Coordinates of C-alpha atoms and ligand atoms in Angstrom, one line a residue:
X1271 CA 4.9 23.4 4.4
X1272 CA 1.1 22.4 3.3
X1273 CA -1.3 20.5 5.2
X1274 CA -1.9 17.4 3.6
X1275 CA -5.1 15.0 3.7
X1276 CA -5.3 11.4 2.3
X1277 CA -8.1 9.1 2.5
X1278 CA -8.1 5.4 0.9
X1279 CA -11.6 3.7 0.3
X1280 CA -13.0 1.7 3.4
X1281 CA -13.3 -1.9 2.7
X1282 CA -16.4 -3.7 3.6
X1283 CA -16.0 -6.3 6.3
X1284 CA -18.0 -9.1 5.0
X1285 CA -15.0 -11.3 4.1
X1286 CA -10.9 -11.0 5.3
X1287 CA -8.4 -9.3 3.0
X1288 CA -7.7 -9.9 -0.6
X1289 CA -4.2 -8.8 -2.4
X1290 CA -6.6 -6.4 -4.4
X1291 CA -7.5 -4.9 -0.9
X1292 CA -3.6 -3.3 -0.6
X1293 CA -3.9 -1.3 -3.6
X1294 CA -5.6 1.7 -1.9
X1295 CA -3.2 1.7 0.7
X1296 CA 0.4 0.7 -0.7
X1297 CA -0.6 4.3 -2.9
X1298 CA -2.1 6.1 -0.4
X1299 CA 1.1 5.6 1.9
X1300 CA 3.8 6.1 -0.8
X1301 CA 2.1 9.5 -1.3
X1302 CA 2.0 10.2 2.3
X1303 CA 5.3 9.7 2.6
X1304 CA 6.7 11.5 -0.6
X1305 CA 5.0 14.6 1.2
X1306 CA 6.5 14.0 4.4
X1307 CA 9.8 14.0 2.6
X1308 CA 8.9 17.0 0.8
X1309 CA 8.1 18.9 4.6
X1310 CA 4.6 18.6 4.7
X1311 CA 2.4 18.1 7.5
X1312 CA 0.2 14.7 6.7
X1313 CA -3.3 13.2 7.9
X1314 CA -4.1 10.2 6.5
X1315 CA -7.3 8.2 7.0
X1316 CA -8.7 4.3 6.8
X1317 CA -11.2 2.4 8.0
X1318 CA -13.6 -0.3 7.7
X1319 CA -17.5 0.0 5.7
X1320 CA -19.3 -2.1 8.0
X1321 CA -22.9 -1.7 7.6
X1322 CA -25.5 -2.9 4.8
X1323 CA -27.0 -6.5 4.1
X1324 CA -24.5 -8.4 2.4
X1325 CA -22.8 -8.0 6.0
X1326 CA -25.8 -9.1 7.9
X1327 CA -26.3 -11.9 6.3
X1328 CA -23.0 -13.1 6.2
X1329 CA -22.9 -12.0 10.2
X1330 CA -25.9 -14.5 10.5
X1331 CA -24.0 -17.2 8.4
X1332 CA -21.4 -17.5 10.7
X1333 CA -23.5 -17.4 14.3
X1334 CA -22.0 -14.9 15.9
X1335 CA -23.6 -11.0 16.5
X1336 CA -23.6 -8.4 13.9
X1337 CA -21.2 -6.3 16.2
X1338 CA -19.4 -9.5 17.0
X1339 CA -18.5 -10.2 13.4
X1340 CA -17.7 -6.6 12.3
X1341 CA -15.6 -6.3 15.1
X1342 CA -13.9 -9.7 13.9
X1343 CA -13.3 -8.7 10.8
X1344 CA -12.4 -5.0 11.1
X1345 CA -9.5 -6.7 13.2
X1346 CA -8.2 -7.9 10.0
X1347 CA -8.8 -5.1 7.8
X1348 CA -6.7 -3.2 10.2
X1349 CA -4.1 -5.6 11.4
X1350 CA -3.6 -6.5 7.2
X1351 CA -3.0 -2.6 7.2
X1352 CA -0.3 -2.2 10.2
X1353 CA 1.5 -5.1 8.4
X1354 CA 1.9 -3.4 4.8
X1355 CA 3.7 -0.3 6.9
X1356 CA 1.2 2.0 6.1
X1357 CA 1.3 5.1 8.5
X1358 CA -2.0 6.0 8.9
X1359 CA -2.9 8.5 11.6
X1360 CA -6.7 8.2 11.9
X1361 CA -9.2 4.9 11.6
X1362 CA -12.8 5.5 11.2
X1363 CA -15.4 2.4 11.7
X1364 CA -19.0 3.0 10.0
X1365 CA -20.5 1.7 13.5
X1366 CA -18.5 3.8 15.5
X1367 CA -21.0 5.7 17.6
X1368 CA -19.3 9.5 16.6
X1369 CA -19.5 8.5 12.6
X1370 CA -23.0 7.1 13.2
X1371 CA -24.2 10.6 14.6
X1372 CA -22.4 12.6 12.4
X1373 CA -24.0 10.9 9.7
X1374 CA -27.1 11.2 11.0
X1375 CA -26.2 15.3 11.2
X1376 CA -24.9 15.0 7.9
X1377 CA -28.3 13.8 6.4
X1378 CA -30.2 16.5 8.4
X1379 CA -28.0 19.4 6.9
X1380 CA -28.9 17.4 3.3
X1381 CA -32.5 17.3 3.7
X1382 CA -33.1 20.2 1.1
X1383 CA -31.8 17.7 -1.3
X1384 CA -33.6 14.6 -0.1
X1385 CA -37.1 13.6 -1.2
X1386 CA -39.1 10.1 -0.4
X1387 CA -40.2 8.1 -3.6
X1388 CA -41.9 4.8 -5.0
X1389 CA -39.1 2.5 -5.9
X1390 CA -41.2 -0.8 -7.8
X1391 CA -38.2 -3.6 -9.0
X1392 CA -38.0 -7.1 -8.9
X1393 CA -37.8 -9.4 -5.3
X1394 CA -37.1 -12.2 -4.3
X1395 CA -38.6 -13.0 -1.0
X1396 CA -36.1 -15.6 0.0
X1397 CA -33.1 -13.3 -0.7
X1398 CA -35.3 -10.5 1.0
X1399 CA -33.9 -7.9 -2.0
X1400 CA -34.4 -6.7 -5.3
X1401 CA -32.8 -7.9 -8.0
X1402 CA -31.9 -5.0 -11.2
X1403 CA -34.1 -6.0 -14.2
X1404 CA -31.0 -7.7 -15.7
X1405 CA -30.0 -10.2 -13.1
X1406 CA -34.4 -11.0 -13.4
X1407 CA -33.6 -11.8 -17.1
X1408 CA -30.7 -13.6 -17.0
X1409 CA -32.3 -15.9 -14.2
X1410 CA -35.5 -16.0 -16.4
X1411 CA -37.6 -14.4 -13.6
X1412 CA -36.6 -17.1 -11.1
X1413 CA -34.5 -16.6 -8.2
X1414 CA -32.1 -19.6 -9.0
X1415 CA -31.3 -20.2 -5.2
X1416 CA -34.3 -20.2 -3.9
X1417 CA -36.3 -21.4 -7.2
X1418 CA -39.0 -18.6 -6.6
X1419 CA -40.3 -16.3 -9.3
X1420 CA -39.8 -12.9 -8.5
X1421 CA -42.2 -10.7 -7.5
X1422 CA -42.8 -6.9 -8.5
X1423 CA -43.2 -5.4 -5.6
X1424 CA -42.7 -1.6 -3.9
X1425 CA -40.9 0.1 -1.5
X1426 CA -40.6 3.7 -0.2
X1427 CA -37.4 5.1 -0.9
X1428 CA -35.2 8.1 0.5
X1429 CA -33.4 9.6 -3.1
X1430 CA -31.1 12.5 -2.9
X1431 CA -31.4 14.6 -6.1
X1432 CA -27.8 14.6 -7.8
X1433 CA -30.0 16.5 -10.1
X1434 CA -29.5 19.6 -8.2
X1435 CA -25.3 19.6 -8.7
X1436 CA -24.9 17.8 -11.7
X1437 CA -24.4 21.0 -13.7
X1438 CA -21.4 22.4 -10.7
X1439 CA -20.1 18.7 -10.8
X1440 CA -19.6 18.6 -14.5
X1441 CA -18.1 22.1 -14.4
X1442 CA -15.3 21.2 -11.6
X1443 CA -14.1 17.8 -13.7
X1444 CA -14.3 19.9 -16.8
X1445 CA -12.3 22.4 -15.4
X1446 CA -9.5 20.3 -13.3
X1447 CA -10.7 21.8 -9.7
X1448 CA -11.7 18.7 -9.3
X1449 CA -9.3 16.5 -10.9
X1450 CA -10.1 12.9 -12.0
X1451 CA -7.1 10.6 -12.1
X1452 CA -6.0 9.1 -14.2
X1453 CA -7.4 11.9 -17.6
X1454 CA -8.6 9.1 -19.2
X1455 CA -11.1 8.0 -16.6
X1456 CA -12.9 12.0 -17.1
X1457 CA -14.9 11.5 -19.9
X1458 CA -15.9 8.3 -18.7
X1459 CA -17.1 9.8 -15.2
X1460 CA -18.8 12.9 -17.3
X1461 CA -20.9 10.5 -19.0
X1462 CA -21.9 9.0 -16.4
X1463 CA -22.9 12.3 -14.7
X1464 CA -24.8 13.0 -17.4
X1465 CA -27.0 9.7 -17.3
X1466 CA -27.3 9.3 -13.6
X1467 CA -30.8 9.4 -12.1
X1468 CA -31.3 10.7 -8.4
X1469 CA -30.0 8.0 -6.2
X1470 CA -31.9 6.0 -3.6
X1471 CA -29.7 6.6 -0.1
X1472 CA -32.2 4.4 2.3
X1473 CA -34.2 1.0 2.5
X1474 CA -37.3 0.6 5.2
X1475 CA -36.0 -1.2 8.1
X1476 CA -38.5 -4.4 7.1
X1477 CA -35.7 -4.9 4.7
X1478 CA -32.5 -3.7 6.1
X1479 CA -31.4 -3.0 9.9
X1480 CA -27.8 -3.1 10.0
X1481 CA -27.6 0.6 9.2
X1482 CA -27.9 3.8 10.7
X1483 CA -31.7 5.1 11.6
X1484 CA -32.8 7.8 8.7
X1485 CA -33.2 11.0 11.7
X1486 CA -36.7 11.4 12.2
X1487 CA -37.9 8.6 10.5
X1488 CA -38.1 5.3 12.2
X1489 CA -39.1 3.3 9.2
X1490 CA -35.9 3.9 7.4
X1491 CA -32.0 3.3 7.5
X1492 CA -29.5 5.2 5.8
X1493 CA -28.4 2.9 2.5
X1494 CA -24.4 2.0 2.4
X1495 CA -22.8 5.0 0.3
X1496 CA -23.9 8.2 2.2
X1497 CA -23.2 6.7 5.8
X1498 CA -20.0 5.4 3.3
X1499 CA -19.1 8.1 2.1
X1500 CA -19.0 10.8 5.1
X1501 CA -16.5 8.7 6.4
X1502 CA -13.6 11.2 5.3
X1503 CA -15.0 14.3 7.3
X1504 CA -16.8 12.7 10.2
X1505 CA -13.3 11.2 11.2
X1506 CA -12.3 15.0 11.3
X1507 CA -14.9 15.5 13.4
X1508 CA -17.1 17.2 10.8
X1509 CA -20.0 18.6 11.3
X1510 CA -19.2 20.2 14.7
X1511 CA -15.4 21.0 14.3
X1512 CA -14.2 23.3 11.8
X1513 CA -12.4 21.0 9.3
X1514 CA -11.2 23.5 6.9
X1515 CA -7.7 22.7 7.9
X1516 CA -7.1 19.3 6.4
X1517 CA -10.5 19.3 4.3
X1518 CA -10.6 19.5 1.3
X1519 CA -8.5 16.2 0.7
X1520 CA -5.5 16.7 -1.3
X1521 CA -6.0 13.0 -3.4
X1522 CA -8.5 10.5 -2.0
X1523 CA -7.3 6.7 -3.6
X1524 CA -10.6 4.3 -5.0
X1525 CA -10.3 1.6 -6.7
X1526 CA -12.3 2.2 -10.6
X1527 CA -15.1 0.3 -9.6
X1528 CA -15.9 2.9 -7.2
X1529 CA -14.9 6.1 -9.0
X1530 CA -18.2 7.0 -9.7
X1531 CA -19.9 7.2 -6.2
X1532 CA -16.8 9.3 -5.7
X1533 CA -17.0 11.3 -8.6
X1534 CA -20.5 11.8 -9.1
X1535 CA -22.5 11.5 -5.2
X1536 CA -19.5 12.4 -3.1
X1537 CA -19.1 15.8 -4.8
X1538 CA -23.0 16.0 -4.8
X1539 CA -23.0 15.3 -1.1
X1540 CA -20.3 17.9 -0.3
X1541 CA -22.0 20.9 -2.6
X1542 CA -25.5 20.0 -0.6
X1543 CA -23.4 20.8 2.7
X1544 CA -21.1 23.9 1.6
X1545 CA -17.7 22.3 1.4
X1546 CA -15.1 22.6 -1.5
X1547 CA -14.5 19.6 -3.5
X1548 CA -11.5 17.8 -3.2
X1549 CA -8.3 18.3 -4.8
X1550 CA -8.2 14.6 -6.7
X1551 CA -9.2 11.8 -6.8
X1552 CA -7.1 9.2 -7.8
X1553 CA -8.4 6.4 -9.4
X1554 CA -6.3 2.8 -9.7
X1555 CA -6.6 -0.3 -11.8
X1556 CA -7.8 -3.8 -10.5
X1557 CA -5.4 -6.6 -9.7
X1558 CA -6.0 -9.7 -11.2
X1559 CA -5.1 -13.1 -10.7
X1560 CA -3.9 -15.1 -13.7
X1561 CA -5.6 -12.7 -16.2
X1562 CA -8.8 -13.0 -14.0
X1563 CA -10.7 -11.4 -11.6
X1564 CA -10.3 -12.9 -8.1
X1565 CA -13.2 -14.8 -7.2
X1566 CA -13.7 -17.3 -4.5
X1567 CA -15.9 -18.9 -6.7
X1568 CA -13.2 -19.3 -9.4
X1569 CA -10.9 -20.5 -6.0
X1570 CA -8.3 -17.5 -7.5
X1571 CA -8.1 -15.1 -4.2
X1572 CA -4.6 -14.5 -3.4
X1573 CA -4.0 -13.9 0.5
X1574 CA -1.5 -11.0 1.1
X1575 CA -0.4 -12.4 3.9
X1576 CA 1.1 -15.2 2.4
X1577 CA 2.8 -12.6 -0.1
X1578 CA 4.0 -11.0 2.5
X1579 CA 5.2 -14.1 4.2
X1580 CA 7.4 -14.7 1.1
X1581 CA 10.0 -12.5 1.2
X1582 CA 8.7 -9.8 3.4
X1583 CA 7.0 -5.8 3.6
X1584 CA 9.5 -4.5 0.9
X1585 CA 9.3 -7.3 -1.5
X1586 CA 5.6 -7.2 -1.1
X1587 CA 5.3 -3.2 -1.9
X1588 CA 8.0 -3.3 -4.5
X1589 CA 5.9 -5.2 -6.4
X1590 CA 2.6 -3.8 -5.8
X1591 CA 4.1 -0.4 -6.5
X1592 CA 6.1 -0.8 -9.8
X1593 CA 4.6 -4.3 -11.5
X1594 CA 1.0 -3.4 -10.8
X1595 CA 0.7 -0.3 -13.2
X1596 CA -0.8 2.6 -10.6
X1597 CA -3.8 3.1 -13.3
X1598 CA -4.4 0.4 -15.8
X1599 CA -5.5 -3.8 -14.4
X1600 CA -2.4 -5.5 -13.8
X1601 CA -1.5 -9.2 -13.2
X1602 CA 0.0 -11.3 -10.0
X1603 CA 1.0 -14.4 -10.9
X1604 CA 3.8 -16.2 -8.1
X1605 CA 5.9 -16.3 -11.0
X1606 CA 5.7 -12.9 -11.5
X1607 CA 6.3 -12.3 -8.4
X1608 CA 9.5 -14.7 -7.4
X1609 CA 11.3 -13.2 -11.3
X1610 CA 10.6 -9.4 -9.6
X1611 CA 12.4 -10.6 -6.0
X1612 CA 15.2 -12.1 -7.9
X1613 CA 16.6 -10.2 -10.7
X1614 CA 15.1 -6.7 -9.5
X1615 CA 15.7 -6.6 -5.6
X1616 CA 17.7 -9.1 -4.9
X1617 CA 19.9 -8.8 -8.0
X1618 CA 19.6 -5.1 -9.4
X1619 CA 19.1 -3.1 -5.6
X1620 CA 20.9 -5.9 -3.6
X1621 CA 24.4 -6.6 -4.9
X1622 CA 24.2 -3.0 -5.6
X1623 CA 24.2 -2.1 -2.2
X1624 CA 26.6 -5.1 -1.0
X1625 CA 29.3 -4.4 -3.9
X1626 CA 29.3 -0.6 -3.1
X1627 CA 29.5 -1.2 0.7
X1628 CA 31.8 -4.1 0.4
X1629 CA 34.5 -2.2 -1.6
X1630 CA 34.2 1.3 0.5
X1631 CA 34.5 -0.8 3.7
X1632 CA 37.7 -2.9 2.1
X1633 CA 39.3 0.6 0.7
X1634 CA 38.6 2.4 3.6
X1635 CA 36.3 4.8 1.6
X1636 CA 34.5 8.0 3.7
X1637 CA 32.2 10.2 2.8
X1638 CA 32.4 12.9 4.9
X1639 CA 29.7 15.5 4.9
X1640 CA 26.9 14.1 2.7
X1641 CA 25.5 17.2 0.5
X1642 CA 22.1 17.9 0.2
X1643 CA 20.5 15.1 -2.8
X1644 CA 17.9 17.3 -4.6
X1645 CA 15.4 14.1 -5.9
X1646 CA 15.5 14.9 -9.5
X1647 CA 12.8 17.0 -11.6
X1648 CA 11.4 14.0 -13.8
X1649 CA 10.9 11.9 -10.7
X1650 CA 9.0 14.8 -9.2
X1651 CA 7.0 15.1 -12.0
X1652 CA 5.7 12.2 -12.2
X1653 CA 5.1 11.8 -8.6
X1654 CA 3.4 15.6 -8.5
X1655 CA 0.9 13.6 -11.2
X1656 CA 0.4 10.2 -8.8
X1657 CA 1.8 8.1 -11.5
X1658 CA 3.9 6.3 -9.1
X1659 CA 4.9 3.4 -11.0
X1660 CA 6.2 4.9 -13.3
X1661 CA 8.0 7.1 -10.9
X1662 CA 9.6 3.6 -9.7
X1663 CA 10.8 2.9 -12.8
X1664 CA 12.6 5.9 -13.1
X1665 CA 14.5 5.3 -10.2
X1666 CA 14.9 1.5 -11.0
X1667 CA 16.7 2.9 -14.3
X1668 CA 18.6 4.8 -11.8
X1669 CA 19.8 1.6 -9.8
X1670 CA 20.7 -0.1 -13.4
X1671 CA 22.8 2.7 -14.5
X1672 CA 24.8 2.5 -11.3
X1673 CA 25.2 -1.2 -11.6
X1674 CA 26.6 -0.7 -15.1
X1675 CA 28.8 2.0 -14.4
X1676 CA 30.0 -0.2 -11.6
X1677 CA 31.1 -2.1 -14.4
X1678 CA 32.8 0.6 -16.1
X1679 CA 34.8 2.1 -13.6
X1680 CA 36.3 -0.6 -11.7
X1681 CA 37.1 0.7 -8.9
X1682 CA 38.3 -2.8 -7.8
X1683 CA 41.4 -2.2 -10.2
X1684 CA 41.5 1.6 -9.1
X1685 CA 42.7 -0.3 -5.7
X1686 CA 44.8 -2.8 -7.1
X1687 CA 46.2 -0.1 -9.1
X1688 CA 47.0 2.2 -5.6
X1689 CA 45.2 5.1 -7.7
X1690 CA 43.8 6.2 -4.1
X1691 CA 42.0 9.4 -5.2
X1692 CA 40.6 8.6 -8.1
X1693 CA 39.3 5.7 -6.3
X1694 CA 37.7 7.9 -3.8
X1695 CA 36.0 10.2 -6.0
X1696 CA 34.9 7.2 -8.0
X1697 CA 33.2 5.5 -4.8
X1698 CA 32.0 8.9 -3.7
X1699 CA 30.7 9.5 -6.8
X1700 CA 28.7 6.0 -6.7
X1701 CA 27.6 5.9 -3.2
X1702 CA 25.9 9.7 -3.8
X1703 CA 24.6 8.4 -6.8
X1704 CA 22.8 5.4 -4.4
X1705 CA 22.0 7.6 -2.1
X1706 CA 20.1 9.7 -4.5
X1707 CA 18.2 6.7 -5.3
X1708 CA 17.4 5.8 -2.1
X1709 CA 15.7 9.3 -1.6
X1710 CA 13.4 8.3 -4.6
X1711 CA 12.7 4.8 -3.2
X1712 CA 12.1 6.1 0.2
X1713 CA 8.2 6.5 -0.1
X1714 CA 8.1 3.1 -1.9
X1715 CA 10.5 0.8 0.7
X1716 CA 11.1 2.5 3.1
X1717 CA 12.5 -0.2 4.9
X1718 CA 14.8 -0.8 2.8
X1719 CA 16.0 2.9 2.1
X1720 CA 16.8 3.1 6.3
X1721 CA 18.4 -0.1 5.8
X1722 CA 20.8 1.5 3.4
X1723 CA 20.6 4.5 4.7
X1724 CA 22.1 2.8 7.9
X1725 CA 24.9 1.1 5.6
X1726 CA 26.2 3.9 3.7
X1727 CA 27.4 6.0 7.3
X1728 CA 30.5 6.0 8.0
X1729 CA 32.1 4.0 8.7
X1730 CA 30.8 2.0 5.6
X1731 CA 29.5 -1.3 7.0
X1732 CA 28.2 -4.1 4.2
X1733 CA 25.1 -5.6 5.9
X1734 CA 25.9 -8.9 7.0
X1735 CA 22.9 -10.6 5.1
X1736 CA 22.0 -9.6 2.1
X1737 CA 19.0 -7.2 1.8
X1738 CA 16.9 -9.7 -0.3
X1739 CA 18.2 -12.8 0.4
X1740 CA 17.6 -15.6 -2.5
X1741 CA 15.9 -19.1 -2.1
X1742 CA 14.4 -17.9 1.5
Ligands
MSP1180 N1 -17.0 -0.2 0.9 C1 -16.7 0.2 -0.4 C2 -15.9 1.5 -0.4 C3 -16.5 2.6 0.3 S1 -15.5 4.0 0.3 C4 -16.4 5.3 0.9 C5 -16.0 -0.9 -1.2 N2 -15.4 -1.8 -0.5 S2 -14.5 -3.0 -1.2 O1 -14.1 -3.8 -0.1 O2 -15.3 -3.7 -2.2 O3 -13.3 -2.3 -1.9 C6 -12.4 -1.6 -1.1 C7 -11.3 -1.0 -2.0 O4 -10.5 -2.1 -2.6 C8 -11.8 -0.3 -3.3 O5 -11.0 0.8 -3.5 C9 -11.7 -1.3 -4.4 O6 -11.6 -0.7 -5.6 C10 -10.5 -2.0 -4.0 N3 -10.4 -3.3 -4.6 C11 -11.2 -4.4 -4.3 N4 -10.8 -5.4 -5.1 C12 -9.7 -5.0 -5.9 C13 -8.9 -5.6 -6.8 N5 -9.0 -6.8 -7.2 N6 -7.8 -4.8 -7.3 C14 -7.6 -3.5 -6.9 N7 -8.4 -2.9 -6.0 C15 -9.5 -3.6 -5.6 O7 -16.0 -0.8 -2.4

């Protein structure tokens, strides 16, 4: 039995969940719970980023407090997470008072790494920020919402000097100790290592507030990704507990548009305090909508809760875990969707389950003592390397090749025939074979698997709706 720690990224609150949003979580929790099927112990973290401007400001758009708004929308982050099943055991908030302080000790114990610089960019006064030199060109040095020119202006900067890792950094992807997921994303991240420049980690309270206070400098809060960032070992209650029980983190989920704050100033961050790296990080694709990213501007954000209003939890994760490739972008269309419910759950995994139970219950068929189901080598595999979808799909092969043998061996003539035990060891032999399959889906639906679970008991009792019920 190993201890086990898995974080997922912590969304910013400035809007309500997106379908993108479940990624981190539908992975994080079927990994969870393929180790607590394997025996292991499991601590699994989420939370909410809730501090920086774009949160301000949109806290200021909609009248109500800072605090008040946060609070609104961490609400949603978390109730969005309760209803996608995801057993989570701790919750960290940025503005929770305990992560604000440990932050703050955090920084302190960085300090030998931290040095205060010039920072000269483009601003817009209206905005109150600084624009990178590309946006400046592309708006021909005008702000086009406010219909200002920019102005060059400076600022006094905290940086943190990645300078000082990069070289133990590059040697820990290089060598797997700390291991980038999917490979293909390494040499990306190692380039990037290469090129990055000490990062800036504070603005001077003139231009942000809604942050925590720099210690021992009241001029300056801390910028979003260290305060960010600590959240996975402040909610352990680092720095004044000893966290070496569940840290390091056994795989930490991003999305890719965040692996390199994880893979180049996370690492940084934990080398500057002393603490081992983590096992993985794993690294998914995005989820598009119609080929596109979602953007409200585009008016293609898909709400998860009206996916998960369609045909419930299972049909929600189902698809999310095997149509959505774990690494690579992947589309949701309804259509999509709706094909997945009908021919894979509904008509692959459902009559399945009501043809198997329906017959055993008609024939009278027990199981007995059910042997231990060792969850086959090739499925481990691939789950031991986080490519869960394709860990799906070798089970969904599974469920197909028990349909078809179904077909086969008609046990329905077995009965008309009165060949009693060959029909028993036929039945026998198909119910172990779903049971075996429900082991693998387990960490996907695991609704669903206790559902069948439940069925396949004796006495053998067909559910009296089916599991995925059509035109719902
Ligand atoms: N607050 C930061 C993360 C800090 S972690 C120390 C952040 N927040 S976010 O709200 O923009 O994103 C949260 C997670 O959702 C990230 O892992 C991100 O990659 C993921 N996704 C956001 N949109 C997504 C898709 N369209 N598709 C898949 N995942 C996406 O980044």
């Amino acid at each position: 039995m190993k201890n086990i720690y898995i974080t997922t990224a912590i969304p910013y609150v400035n809007g309500v969940p997106h379908i993108g949003h479940a990624m981190d979580y539908c992975l994080a929790d079927t990994a969870a719970r393929y180790y607590k099927m394997l025996g292991d112990e499991v601590r699994f973290q989420a939370g909410t980023d809730e501090h920086g401007n774009k949160i301000f400001l949109k806290a200021k758009e909609s009248g109500e407090s800072t605090q008040e708004y946060v609070d609104k929308n961490a609400a949603k982050f978390r109730e969005f997470i309760h209803k996608l099943g995801v057993e989570y055991t701790d919750f960290v908030r940025t503005t929770d008072a305990d992560h604000e302080r440990r932050c703050q000790e955090i920084w302190k114990k960085l300090e030998p790494h931290i040095y205060k610089a010039e920072y000269e960019g483009w601003y817009c006064t209206g905005c109150e920020r600084f624009v990178t030199e590309k946006e400046c060109e592309e708006n021909h040095g005008i702000c086009p919402d406010h219909q200002k020119p920019y102005e060059k202006l400076s600022e006094e900067n905290y940086y943190f000097r990645i300078s000082d890792f990069k070289e133990q950094v590059r040697e820990a992807i290089e060598t797997n100790r700390f291991l980038i997921l999917p490979e293909f994303r390494k040499k990306e991240v190692l380039k990037l290592l290469a090129d990055s420049p000490d990062v800036s980690i504070s603005r001077p309270t003139s231009q942000l507030t809604w942050g925590v206070p720099v210690p021992g400098d009241d001029s300056q809060v801390m910028y979003v990704w260290i305060d960010a960032l600590s959240n996975y070992i402040t909610i352990l209650g680092y720095p004044e507990k000893d966290i070496s029980e569940w840290w390091p983190a056994t795989a930490q989920f991003v999305g890719k548009d965040i692996l390199r704050f994880h893979a180049i100033i996370w690492p940084a961050m934990l080398l500057g305090l002393g603490l081992p790296l983590p096992e993985r990080v794993v690294s998914h694709g995005m989820v598009l909508a119609d080929g596109q990213k979602m953007s409200k501007s585009i008016g293609n954000v898909v709400d998860p809760i009206e996916v998960l209003e369609r045909h419930g939890l299972d049909a929600f994760r189902y698809f999310f875990l095997r149509h959505i490739d774990t690494f690579a972008d992947s589309d949701f269309t309804w259509e999509k969707f709706e094909n997945a419910y009908n021919n894979e759950l509904a008509n692959d995994l459902g009559n399945l389950v009501q043809r198997l139970a329906t017959l055993a219950q008609k024939n009278e068929i027990k199981l007995g003592e059910v042997p231990e189901l060792k969850l086959p080598e090739a499925y481990c595999d691939l789950m031991n390397k986080f490519e869960f979808s394709r860990a799906f799909d070798f089970a969904w092969e599974k469920v197909q090749e028990l349909n078809s043998k179904i077909d086969e061996e008609k046990p329905w003539s077995l009965a008309k025939n009165n060949e009693t035990e060959k029909l028993q060891s036929c039945m026998t032999s198909l119910i172990l074979g779903l049971l075996s399959v429900n082991k693998m889906i387990s960490p996907f639906l695991p609704g669903t698997s206790e559902k069948i679970a439940t069925i396949f008991k004796d006495p053998i009792v067909p559910p009296e709706e089916p599991l995925f019920p059509k035109n719902k």
